[in-house]
Amino acid sequence: MGAMIEVEGLNVYFGAHRALHAVRDVSFRVAEGQCYGLVGESGSGKSTILRAISNLGVDWSGRIEINGAALDKNRTLGICRQMQLVFQDPYGSLHPRHTIDRILNEPLHIHGIGDCDRRVREALCNVGLGPEFRYRFAHQLSGGQRQRVAIARAVILEPRLLLLDEPTSALDVSVQAEVLNLLNRLRREHGLTYIIVSHDLAVVAHMCTQLAVMNKGAVVEELTSSQLRSGMVEQHYTRELIKASHGYGRDITRTAVGQPASLRTTA
Ligand code: ADP
Ligand code: MG
């Protein structure tokens, strides 16, 4: 299958005179319908890659192709519609005093899309929220429910690509699995392609077939999730990352990365 997104030689800079080189010569491709992971310590440039892809005010160079078409720095609304970002914090990303109805209508209005009533009802249903949520305020919802609304706001535009930045990190462990399963179902049902950023290796191993390990802005190595799970990694940095994610640093060669805590059955 063709690549839904291909990133080649991406560099991102911050500051006057490009003082900080935050992303260094990063390349990867994601086939349509796949989920690709970006892992690495805090500050390694994961979110910055998503911001460059969605053109959120960063200074970048390199090549980003969506479906074979290179993106330039001036995005049409049509291109923007194809890729949607979901952020970590559903408390910060939804206006607390707006109703869910208003939150879901907003992107439709921006993109000049009609048939809003049906789309809003379907979007709620798609993310497992009943119609009774429509006229509630964001501040009345739990973290998990808010993240469902944030996901609904992204998929209501019928994008091809979702960029997920730590989508479950702010949630209670008990609802993390529900949101991950929802994301997996949406990907299957709508043929979506994902790039997911997480510091939780278990989440990435569960969601992705392939992933890049990042350190200080560069890709250290690319792995399949089975290589990650079995600990068949080449780089010392990756081994240390796996060890740290265990907490105890036990034998990483046996089960390098298990299921996310939230997906484990309680013993
Ligand atoms: P990650 O998502 O992997 O934790 P980030 O992509 O947020 O890392 O950050 C990568 C680097 O870029 C860090 O050194 C961070 O401090 C820097 N950075 C991120 N955003 C900005 C910004 N808006 N201005 C200046 N530096 C930034
Ligand atoms: Mg980040």
PDB file of C-alpha atoms and ligand atoms in Angstrom:
ATOM      1  CA  MET A   1       0.000   0.000   0.000  1.00  0.00           C
ATOM      2  CA  GLY A   2       1.190   3.537  -0.691  1.00  0.00           C
ATOM      3  CA  ALA A   3       2.420   5.791   2.061  1.00  0.00           C
ATOM      4  CA  MET A   4      -0.245   7.951   3.671  1.00  0.00           C
ATOM      5  CA  ILE A   5       2.513  10.134   5.021  1.00  0.00           C
ATOM      6  CA  GLU A   6       6.183  10.304   4.276  1.00  0.00           C
ATOM      7  CA  VAL A   7       8.601  12.502   6.182  1.00  0.00           C
ATOM      8  CA  GLU A   8      12.078  12.939   4.790  1.00  0.00           C
ATOM      9  CA  GLY A   9      14.996  14.828   6.256  1.00  0.00           C
ATOM     10  CA  LEU A  10      12.812  16.843   8.612  1.00  0.00           C
ATOM     11  CA  ASN A  11      14.597  19.495  10.645  1.00  0.00           C
ATOM     12  CA  VAL A  12      12.879  21.837  13.061  1.00  0.00           C
ATOM     13  CA  TYR A  13      14.417  24.867  14.734  1.00  0.00           C
ATOM     14  CA  PHE A  14      13.393  27.203  17.521  1.00  0.00           C
ATOM     15  CA  GLY A  15      14.655  30.586  18.521  1.00  0.00           C
ATOM     16  CA  ALA A  16      16.361  33.482  16.846  1.00  0.00           C
ATOM     17  CA  HIS A  17      18.983  32.350  14.324  1.00  0.00           C
ATOM     18  CA  ARG A  18      17.668  28.801  14.726  1.00  0.00           C
ATOM     19  CA  ALA A  19      19.457  28.562  18.073  1.00  0.00           C
ATOM     20  CA  LEU A  20      17.782  25.291  19.039  1.00  0.00           C
ATOM     21  CA  HIS A  21      17.846  22.415  16.561  1.00  0.00           C
ATOM     22  CA  ALA A  22      14.919  20.469  18.024  1.00  0.00           C
ATOM     23  CA  VAL A  23      14.386  17.847  15.286  1.00  0.00           C
ATOM     24  CA  ARG A  24      17.365  16.508  13.355  1.00  0.00           C
ATOM     25  CA  ASP A  25      17.096  14.894   9.959  1.00  0.00           C
ATOM     26  CA  VAL A  26      14.097  12.697  10.808  1.00  0.00           C
ATOM     27  CA  SER A  27      12.655  10.381   8.151  1.00  0.00           C
ATOM     28  CA  PHE A  28       9.862   7.818   8.310  1.00  0.00           C
ATOM     29  CA  ARG A  29       6.886   6.666   6.307  1.00  0.00           C
ATOM     30  CA  VAL A  30       3.504   5.355   7.380  1.00  0.00           C
ATOM     31  CA  ALA A  31       1.385   3.214   5.102  1.00  0.00           C
ATOM     32  CA  GLU A  32      -2.314   3.941   4.873  1.00  0.00           C
ATOM     33  CA  GLY A  33      -4.285   2.398   7.720  1.00  0.00           C
ATOM     34  CA  GLN A  34      -1.238   1.853   9.941  1.00  0.00           C
ATOM     35  CA  CYS A  35      -0.389   3.251  13.333  1.00  0.00           C
ATOM     36  CA  TYR A  36       3.156   4.562  13.731  1.00  0.00           C
ATOM     37  CA  GLY A  37       4.685   5.338  17.128  1.00  0.00           C
ATOM     38  CA  LEU A  38       7.152   7.956  18.289  1.00  0.00           C
ATOM     39  CA  VAL A  39       8.770   7.223  21.639  1.00  0.00           C
ATOM     40  CA  GLY A  40      11.596   8.791  23.590  1.00  0.00           C
ATOM     41  CA  GLU A  41      12.305  10.823  26.675  1.00  0.00           C
ATOM     42  CA  SER A  42      10.623  14.106  27.342  1.00  0.00           C
ATOM     43  CA  GLY A  43      12.197  16.826  25.190  1.00  0.00           C
ATOM     44  CA  SER A  44      13.326  14.468  22.428  1.00  0.00           C
ATOM     45  CA  GLY A  45      11.271  16.272  19.775  1.00  0.00           C
ATOM     46  CA  LYS A  46       8.195  14.048  19.435  1.00  0.00           C
ATOM     47  CA  SER A  47       5.552  16.763  19.776  1.00  0.00           C
ATOM     48  CA  THR A  48       7.576  19.080  17.590  1.00  0.00           C
ATOM     49  CA  ILE A  49       7.393  16.556  14.737  1.00  0.00           C
ATOM     50  CA  LEU A  50       3.592  16.521  15.005  1.00  0.00           C
ATOM     51  CA  ARG A  51       3.548  20.310  15.067  1.00  0.00           C
ATOM     52  CA  ALA A  52       5.682  20.481  11.935  1.00  0.00           C
ATOM     53  CA  ILE A  53       3.413  18.010  10.140  1.00  0.00           C
ATOM     54  CA  SER A  54       0.352  20.059  11.069  1.00  0.00           C
ATOM     55  CA  ASN A  55       2.247  23.317  10.462  1.00  0.00           C
ATOM     56  CA  LEU A  56       1.560  24.777  13.876  1.00  0.00           C
ATOM     57  CA  GLY A  57       3.922  27.683  13.707  1.00  0.00           C
ATOM     58  CA  VAL A  58       7.266  25.958  13.643  1.00  0.00           C
ATOM     59  CA  ASP A  59      10.266  26.676  11.469  1.00  0.00           C
ATOM     60  CA  TRP A  60      10.975  23.478   9.561  1.00  0.00           C
ATOM     61  CA  SER A  61      12.814  22.223   6.518  1.00  0.00           C
ATOM     62  CA  GLY A  62      12.728  18.912   4.708  1.00  0.00           C
ATOM     63  CA  ARG A  63       9.979  17.121   2.901  1.00  0.00           C
ATOM     64  CA  ILE A  64       6.536  16.084   4.152  1.00  0.00           C
ATOM     65  CA  GLU A  65       4.269  14.253   1.727  1.00  0.00           C
ATOM     66  CA  ILE A  66       0.654  13.353   2.288  1.00  0.00           C
ATOM     67  CA  ASN A  67      -0.591  10.766  -0.158  1.00  0.00           C
ATOM     68  CA  GLY A  68       2.264  11.541  -2.515  1.00  0.00           C
ATOM     69  CA  ALA A  69       1.746  15.299  -2.503  1.00  0.00           C
ATOM     70  CA  ALA A  70       4.455  17.445  -0.909  1.00  0.00           C
ATOM     71  CA  LEU A  71       3.193  19.922   1.657  1.00  0.00           C
ATOM     72  CA  ASP A  72       4.365  23.464   1.519  1.00  0.00           C
ATOM     73  CA  LYS A  73       4.136  25.975   4.309  1.00  0.00           C
ATOM     74  CA  ASN A  74       0.882  27.490   3.170  1.00  0.00           C
ATOM     75  CA  ARG A  75      -1.771  24.903   3.787  1.00  0.00           C
ATOM     76  CA  THR A  76      -5.147  24.977   2.152  1.00  0.00           C
ATOM     77  CA  LEU A  77      -8.156  24.240   4.340  1.00  0.00           C
ATOM     78  CA  GLY A  78      -8.562  21.012   2.373  1.00  0.00           C
ATOM     79  CA  ILE A  79      -5.095  19.822   3.421  1.00  0.00           C
ATOM     80  CA  CYS A  80      -5.683  20.859   7.025  1.00  0.00           C
ATOM     81  CA  ARG A  81      -8.881  18.871   7.066  1.00  0.00           C
ATOM     82  CA  GLN A  82      -7.011  15.704   6.112  1.00  0.00           C
ATOM     83  CA  MET A  83      -4.971  15.680   9.298  1.00  0.00           C
ATOM     84  CA  GLN A  84      -6.169  16.368  12.778  1.00  0.00           C
ATOM     85  CA  LEU A  85      -4.324  16.628  16.061  1.00  0.00           C
ATOM     86  CA  VAL A  86      -5.464  15.265  19.398  1.00  0.00           C
ATOM     87  CA  PHE A  87      -3.573  16.616  22.390  1.00  0.00           C
ATOM     88  CA  GLN A  88      -2.688  15.076  25.697  1.00  0.00           C
ATOM     89  CA  ASP A  89      -4.724  17.282  27.935  1.00  0.00           C
ATOM     90  CA  PRO A  90      -8.486  17.275  27.343  1.00  0.00           C
ATOM     91  CA  TYR A  91      -8.839  19.873  30.122  1.00  0.00           C
ATOM     92  CA  GLY A  92      -6.739  22.391  28.248  1.00  0.00           C
ATOM     93  CA  SER A  93      -7.933  21.581  24.740  1.00  0.00           C
ATOM     94  CA  LEU A  94     -11.698  21.989  25.284  1.00  0.00           C
ATOM     95  CA  HIS A  95     -13.227  25.256  26.431  1.00  0.00           C
ATOM     96  CA  PRO A  96     -14.814  24.369  29.786  1.00  0.00           C
ATOM     97  CA  ARG A  97     -17.845  26.644  29.366  1.00  0.00           C
ATOM     98  CA  HIS A  98     -18.714  25.587  25.833  1.00  0.00           C
ATOM     99  CA  THR A  99     -21.272  22.893  25.210  1.00  0.00           C
ATOM    100  CA  ILE A 100     -20.195  19.736  23.417  1.00  0.00           C
ATOM    101  CA  ASP A 101     -22.560  20.762  20.627  1.00  0.00           C
ATOM    102  CA  ARG A 102     -20.700  24.042  20.179  1.00  0.00           C
ATOM    103  CA  ILE A 103     -17.295  22.340  20.371  1.00  0.00           C
ATOM    104  CA  LEU A 104     -18.241  19.841  17.657  1.00  0.00           C
ATOM    105  CA  ASN A 105     -19.900  22.439  15.421  1.00  0.00           C
ATOM    106  CA  GLU A 106     -16.908  24.735  15.405  1.00  0.00           C
ATOM    107  CA  PRO A 107     -14.658  22.750  13.024  1.00  0.00           C
ATOM    108  CA  LEU A 108     -17.640  22.177  10.718  1.00  0.00           C
ATOM    109  CA  HIS A 109     -18.194  25.933  10.486  1.00  0.00           C
ATOM    110  CA  ILE A 110     -14.496  26.649   9.938  1.00  0.00           C
ATOM    111  CA  HIS A 111     -14.417  24.184   7.058  1.00  0.00           C
ATOM    112  CA  GLY A 112     -17.772  25.245   5.644  1.00  0.00           C
ATOM    113  CA  ILE A 113     -19.292  21.802   6.036  1.00  0.00           C
ATOM    114  CA  GLY A 114     -23.062  21.419   6.104  1.00  0.00           C
ATOM    115  CA  ASP A 115     -25.403  18.797   7.526  1.00  0.00           C
ATOM    116  CA  CYS A 116     -24.090  19.738  10.977  1.00  0.00           C
ATOM    117  CA  ASP A 117     -26.884  18.271  13.045  1.00  0.00           C
ATOM    118  CA  ARG A 118     -26.441  14.779  11.637  1.00  0.00           C
ATOM    119  CA  ARG A 119     -22.653  14.991  11.792  1.00  0.00           C
ATOM    120  CA  VAL A 120     -22.655  16.047  15.440  1.00  0.00           C
ATOM    121  CA  ARG A 121     -25.026  13.234  16.400  1.00  0.00           C
ATOM    122  CA  GLU A 122     -22.929  10.690  14.511  1.00  0.00           C
ATOM    123  CA  ALA A 123     -19.666  11.970  15.938  1.00  0.00           C
ATOM    124  CA  LEU A 124     -20.952  11.564  19.493  1.00  0.00           C
ATOM    125  CA  CYS A 125     -22.192   8.085  18.715  1.00  0.00           C
ATOM    126  CA  ASN A 126     -18.857   7.206  17.059  1.00  0.00           C
ATOM    127  CA  VAL A 127     -16.947   7.914  20.248  1.00  0.00           C
ATOM    128  CA  GLY A 128     -19.406   6.108  22.488  1.00  0.00           C
ATOM    129  CA  LEU A 129     -21.110   9.134  24.016  1.00  0.00           C
ATOM    130  CA  GLY A 130     -24.897   9.124  24.156  1.00  0.00           C
ATOM    131  CA  PRO A 131     -27.041  11.962  22.759  1.00  0.00           C
ATOM    132  CA  GLU A 132     -27.519  13.265  26.298  1.00  0.00           C
ATOM    133  CA  PHE A 133     -23.958  14.598  26.202  1.00  0.00           C
ATOM    134  CA  ARG A 134     -24.676  16.993  23.385  1.00  0.00           C
ATOM    135  CA  TYR A 135     -25.826  19.955  25.460  1.00  0.00           C
ATOM    136  CA  ARG A 136     -23.582  19.374  28.453  1.00  0.00           C
ATOM    137  CA  PHE A 137     -20.670  21.672  29.150  1.00  0.00           C
ATOM    138  CA  ALA A 138     -17.122  20.403  28.835  1.00  0.00           C
ATOM    139  CA  HIS A 139     -16.467  21.144  32.523  1.00  0.00           C
ATOM    140  CA  GLN A 140     -19.216  18.691  33.475  1.00  0.00           C
ATOM    141  CA  LEU A 141     -17.390  15.783  31.846  1.00  0.00           C
ATOM    142  CA  SER A 142     -14.763  13.428  33.212  1.00  0.00           C
ATOM    143  CA  GLY A 143     -11.283  13.334  31.697  1.00  0.00           C
ATOM    144  CA  GLY A 144     -12.076  10.242  29.645  1.00  0.00           C
ATOM    145  CA  GLN A 145     -15.331  11.742  28.362  1.00  0.00           C
ATOM    146  CA  ARG A 146     -13.526  14.955  27.438  1.00  0.00           C
ATOM    147  CA  GLN A 147     -10.898  13.029  25.515  1.00  0.00           C
ATOM    148  CA  ARG A 148     -13.725  11.275  23.640  1.00  0.00           C
ATOM    149  CA  VAL A 149     -15.074  14.714  22.716  1.00  0.00           C
ATOM    150  CA  ALA A 150     -11.598  15.816  21.560  1.00  0.00           C
ATOM    151  CA  ILE A 151     -11.432  12.684  19.392  1.00  0.00           C
ATOM    152  CA  ALA A 152     -14.946  13.345  18.062  1.00  0.00           C
ATOM    153  CA  ARG A 153     -13.925  16.901  17.179  1.00  0.00           C
ATOM    154  CA  ALA A 154     -11.027  15.485  15.158  1.00  0.00           C
ATOM    155  CA  VAL A 155     -12.915  12.726  13.340  1.00  0.00           C
ATOM    156  CA  ILE A 156     -15.994  14.838  12.597  1.00  0.00           C
ATOM    157  CA  LEU A 157     -13.950  16.350   9.743  1.00  0.00           C
ATOM    158  CA  GLU A 158     -13.403  12.897   8.221  1.00  0.00           C
ATOM    159  CA  PRO A 159      -9.616  13.235   8.155  1.00  0.00           C
ATOM    160  CA  ARG A 160      -7.242  10.632   6.727  1.00  0.00           C
ATOM    161  CA  LEU A 161      -4.547  11.063   9.357  1.00  0.00           C
ATOM    162  CA  LEU A 162      -4.774  11.526  13.118  1.00  0.00           C
ATOM    163  CA  LEU A 163      -1.788  12.897  15.009  1.00  0.00           C
ATOM    164  CA  LEU A 164      -2.136  11.749  18.611  1.00  0.00           C
ATOM    165  CA  ASP A 165       0.104  13.426  21.167  1.00  0.00           C
ATOM    166  CA  GLU A 166       0.093  11.377  24.382  1.00  0.00           C
ATOM    167  CA  PRO A 167      -3.668  10.881  24.008  1.00  0.00           C
ATOM    168  CA  THR A 168      -4.084   8.896  27.211  1.00  0.00           C
ATOM    169  CA  SER A 169      -1.287  10.208  29.426  1.00  0.00           C
ATOM    170  CA  ALA A 170      -3.523  12.617  31.321  1.00  0.00           C
ATOM    171  CA  LEU A 171      -6.195   9.994  31.995  1.00  0.00           C
ATOM    172  CA  ASP A 172      -6.747   7.655  34.911  1.00  0.00           C
ATOM    173  CA  VAL A 173      -5.269   4.235  34.263  1.00  0.00           C
ATOM    174  CA  SER A 174      -8.753   2.742  34.410  1.00  0.00           C
ATOM    175  CA  VAL A 175      -9.972   4.736  31.394  1.00  0.00           C
ATOM    176  CA  GLN A 176      -6.763   4.663  29.338  1.00  0.00           C
ATOM    177  CA  ALA A 177      -7.575   1.264  27.852  1.00  0.00           C
ATOM    178  CA  GLU A 178     -11.087   2.369  26.885  1.00  0.00           C
ATOM    179  CA  VAL A 179      -9.742   5.342  24.958  1.00  0.00           C
ATOM    180  CA  LEU A 180      -7.021   3.249  23.275  1.00  0.00           C
ATOM    181  CA  ASN A 181      -9.594   0.669  22.247  1.00  0.00           C
ATOM    182  CA  LEU A 182     -11.848   3.430  20.923  1.00  0.00           C
ATOM    183  CA  LEU A 183      -8.946   4.779  18.841  1.00  0.00           C
ATOM    184  CA  ASN A 184      -8.231   1.311  17.467  1.00  0.00           C
ATOM    185  CA  ARG A 185     -11.864   0.803  16.531  1.00  0.00           C
ATOM    186  CA  LEU A 186     -12.073   4.184  14.779  1.00  0.00           C
ATOM    187  CA  ARG A 187      -8.909   3.430  12.844  1.00  0.00           C
ATOM    188  CA  ARG A 188     -10.330   0.133  11.626  1.00  0.00           C
ATOM    189  CA  GLU A 189     -13.794   1.443  10.834  1.00  0.00           C
ATOM    190  CA  HIS A 190     -12.702   4.622   9.073  1.00  0.00           C
ATOM    191  CA  GLY A 191      -9.460   3.402   7.520  1.00  0.00           C
ATOM    192  CA  LEU A 192      -7.530   6.097   9.390  1.00  0.00           C
ATOM    193  CA  THR A 193      -3.759   6.369   9.632  1.00  0.00           C
ATOM    194  CA  TYR A 194      -2.246   7.332  12.997  1.00  0.00           C
ATOM    195  CA  ILE A 195       0.957   8.755  14.325  1.00  0.00           C
ATOM    196  CA  ILE A 196       0.946   8.354  18.084  1.00  0.00           C
ATOM    197  CA  VAL A 197       3.404   9.931  20.488  1.00  0.00           C
ATOM    198  CA  SER A 198       3.772   8.358  23.875  1.00  0.00           C
ATOM    199  CA  HIS A 199       6.350   8.024  26.600  1.00  0.00           C
ATOM    200  CA  ASP A 200       4.549   4.794  27.555  1.00  0.00           C
ATOM    201  CA  LEU A 201       6.208   1.999  25.581  1.00  0.00           C
ATOM    202  CA  ALA A 202       3.428  -0.420  26.436  1.00  0.00           C
ATOM    203  CA  VAL A 203       0.852   1.871  24.844  1.00  0.00           C
ATOM    204  CA  VAL A 204       2.915   2.121  21.679  1.00  0.00           C
ATOM    205  CA  ALA A 205       3.578  -1.633  21.593  1.00  0.00           C
ATOM    206  CA  HIS A 206      -0.162  -2.218  21.879  1.00  0.00           C
ATOM    207  CA  MET A 207      -1.233   0.320  19.239  1.00  0.00           C
ATOM    208  CA  CYS A 208       1.497   0.329  16.608  1.00  0.00           C
ATOM    209  CA  THR A 209       3.119  -2.027  14.154  1.00  0.00           C
ATOM    210  CA  GLN A 210       6.168   0.197  13.769  1.00  0.00           C
ATOM    211  CA  LEU A 211       7.810   2.920  15.756  1.00  0.00           C
ATOM    212  CA  ALA A 212      10.778   5.264  15.910  1.00  0.00           C
ATOM    213  CA  VAL A 213      12.844   5.728  19.038  1.00  0.00           C
ATOM    214  CA  MET A 214      13.931   9.331  19.449  1.00  0.00           C
ATOM    215  CA  ASN A 215      16.706  10.928  21.441  1.00  0.00           C
ATOM    216  CA  LYS A 216      17.724  14.605  21.365  1.00  0.00           C
ATOM    217  CA  GLY A 217      15.756  15.314  18.211  1.00  0.00           C
ATOM    218  CA  ALA A 218      17.057  12.397  16.153  1.00  0.00           C
ATOM    219  CA  VAL A 219      15.737   8.924  15.399  1.00  0.00           C
ATOM    220  CA  VAL A 220      17.964   6.420  17.204  1.00  0.00           C
ATOM    221  CA  GLU A 221      16.400   3.364  15.598  1.00  0.00           C
ATOM    222  CA  GLU A 222      13.223   2.160  13.990  1.00  0.00           C
ATOM    223  CA  LEU A 223      11.592  -0.969  15.390  1.00  0.00           C
ATOM    224  CA  THR A 224       8.605  -3.168  14.883  1.00  0.00           C
ATOM    225  CA  SER A 225       6.432  -3.484  17.956  1.00  0.00           C
ATOM    226  CA  SER A 226       7.354  -7.163  18.210  1.00  0.00           C
ATOM    227  CA  GLN A 227      11.029  -6.194  18.368  1.00  0.00           C
ATOM    228  CA  LEU A 228      10.108  -3.757  21.119  1.00  0.00           C
ATOM    229  CA  ARG A 229       8.084  -6.369  23.008  1.00  0.00           C
ATOM    230  CA  SER A 230      10.795  -9.011  22.774  1.00  0.00           C
ATOM    231  CA  GLY A 231      13.620  -6.601  23.557  1.00  0.00           C
ATOM    232  CA  MET A 232      15.362  -7.310  20.217  1.00  0.00           C
ATOM    233  CA  VAL A 233      16.761  -3.807  19.997  1.00  0.00           C
ATOM    234  CA  GLU A 234      20.111  -2.604  18.713  1.00  0.00           C
ATOM    235  CA  GLN A 235      20.728   0.608  20.550  1.00  0.00           C
ATOM    236  CA  HIS A 236      21.848   1.077  24.112  1.00  0.00           C
ATOM    237  CA  TYR A 237      19.539   4.100  24.410  1.00  0.00           C
ATOM    238  CA  THR A 238      16.512   1.984  23.526  1.00  0.00           C
ATOM    239  CA  ARG A 239      17.505  -0.682  26.041  1.00  0.00           C
ATOM    240  CA  GLU A 240      17.758   1.964  28.755  1.00  0.00           C
ATOM    241  CA  LEU A 241      14.363   3.364  27.765  1.00  0.00           C
ATOM    242  CA  ILE A 242      12.824  -0.098  28.068  1.00  0.00           C
ATOM    243  CA  LYS A 243      14.501  -0.641  31.422  1.00  0.00           C
ATOM    244  CA  ALA A 244      13.238   2.688  32.726  1.00  0.00           C
ATOM    245  CA  SER A 245       9.720   1.885  31.600  1.00  0.00           C
ATOM    246  CA  HIS A 246       9.759  -1.230  33.766  1.00  0.00           C
ATOM    247  CA  GLY A 247      10.476   0.613  36.925  1.00  0.00           C
ATOM    248  CA  TYR A 248      12.369  -2.342  38.335  1.00  0.00           C
ATOM    249  CA  GLY A 249      14.731  -3.050  35.443  1.00  0.00           C
ATOM    250  CA  ARG A 250      14.278  -6.810  35.554  1.00  0.00           C
ATOM    251  CA  ASP A 251      15.189  -9.219  32.777  1.00  0.00           C
ATOM    252  CA  ILE A 252      14.235  -7.216  29.719  1.00  0.00           C
ATOM    253  CA  THR A 253      15.045 -10.004  27.324  1.00  0.00           C
ATOM    254  CA  ARG A 254      12.032 -12.028  28.407  1.00  0.00           C
ATOM    255  CA  THR A 255       9.132  -9.621  28.223  1.00  0.00           C
ATOM    256  CA  ALA A 256      10.594  -6.303  27.287  1.00  0.00           C
ATOM    257  CA  VAL A 257       7.332  -4.470  27.156  1.00  0.00           C
ATOM    258  CA  GLY A 258       4.147  -5.955  28.454  1.00  0.00           C
ATOM    259  CA  GLN A 259       0.639  -4.763  28.026  1.00  0.00           C
ATOM    260  CA  PRO A 260      -0.129  -1.284  29.250  1.00  0.00           C
ATOM    261  CA  ALA A 261      -0.979  -1.367  32.940  1.00  0.00           C
ATOM    262  CA  SER A 262      -4.454  -0.299  31.958  1.00  0.00           C
ATOM    263  CA  LEU A 263      -4.890  -3.323  29.683  1.00  0.00           C
ATOM    264  CA  ARG A 264      -3.580  -5.933  32.059  1.00  0.00           C
ATOM    265  CA  THR A 265      -6.149  -8.174  33.624  1.00  0.00           C
ATOM    266  CA  THR A 266      -5.964  -7.795  37.340  1.00  0.00           C
ATOM    267  CA  ALA A 267      -4.439 -10.826  38.985  1.00  0.00           C
TER     268      ALA A 267
HETATM  269  P1  ADP B   1       8.779  15.882  23.441  1.00  0.00           P
HETATM  270  O1  ADP B   1       7.426  16.029  22.849  1.00  0.00           O
HETATM  271  O2  ADP B   1       9.543  14.718  22.900  1.00  0.00           O
HETATM  272  O3  ADP B   1       8.750  15.872  24.936  1.00  0.00           O
HETATM  273  P2  ADP B   1       9.207  18.507  22.321  1.00  0.00           P
HETATM  274  O4  ADP B   1       8.980  18.253  20.896  1.00  0.00           O
HETATM  275  O5  ADP B   1       8.110  19.158  23.081  1.00  0.00           O
HETATM  276  O6  ADP B   1       9.655  17.166  23.032  1.00  0.00           O
HETATM  277  O7  ADP B   1      10.498  19.440  22.502  1.00  0.00           O
HETATM  278  C1  ADP B   1      11.709  19.204  21.806  1.00  0.00           C
HETATM  279  C2  ADP B   1      12.679  20.328  22.129  1.00  0.00           C
HETATM  280  O8  ADP B   1      12.216  21.555  21.566  1.00  0.00           O
HETATM  281  C3  ADP B   1      12.857  20.579  23.610  1.00  0.00           C
HETATM  282  O9  ADP B   1      14.196  20.941  23.837  1.00  0.00           O
HETATM  283  C4  ADP B   1      11.934  21.755  23.858  1.00  0.00           C
HETATM  284  O10 ADP B   1      12.369  22.499  24.957  1.00  0.00           O
HETATM  285  C5  ADP B   1      12.041  22.527  22.576  1.00  0.00           C
HETATM  286  N1  ADP B   1      10.811  23.292  22.278  1.00  0.00           N
HETATM  287  C6  ADP B   1       9.571  22.782  22.077  1.00  0.00           C
HETATM  288  N2  ADP B   1       8.680  23.747  21.793  1.00  0.00           N
HETATM  289  C7  ADP B   1       9.364  24.919  21.830  1.00  0.00           C
HETATM  290  C8  ADP B   1       9.014  26.292  21.626  1.00  0.00           C
HETATM  291  N3  ADP B   1       7.759  26.654  21.321  1.00  0.00           N
HETATM  292  N4  ADP B   1       9.992  27.220  21.755  1.00  0.00           N
HETATM  293  C9  ADP B   1      11.258  26.858  22.063  1.00  0.00           C
HETATM  294  N5  ADP B   1      11.664  25.591  22.255  1.00  0.00           N
HETATM  295  C10 ADP B   1      10.731  24.628  22.136  1.00  0.00           C
HETATM  296 MG    MG B   2       5.602  16.151  23.852  1.00  0.00          MG
END
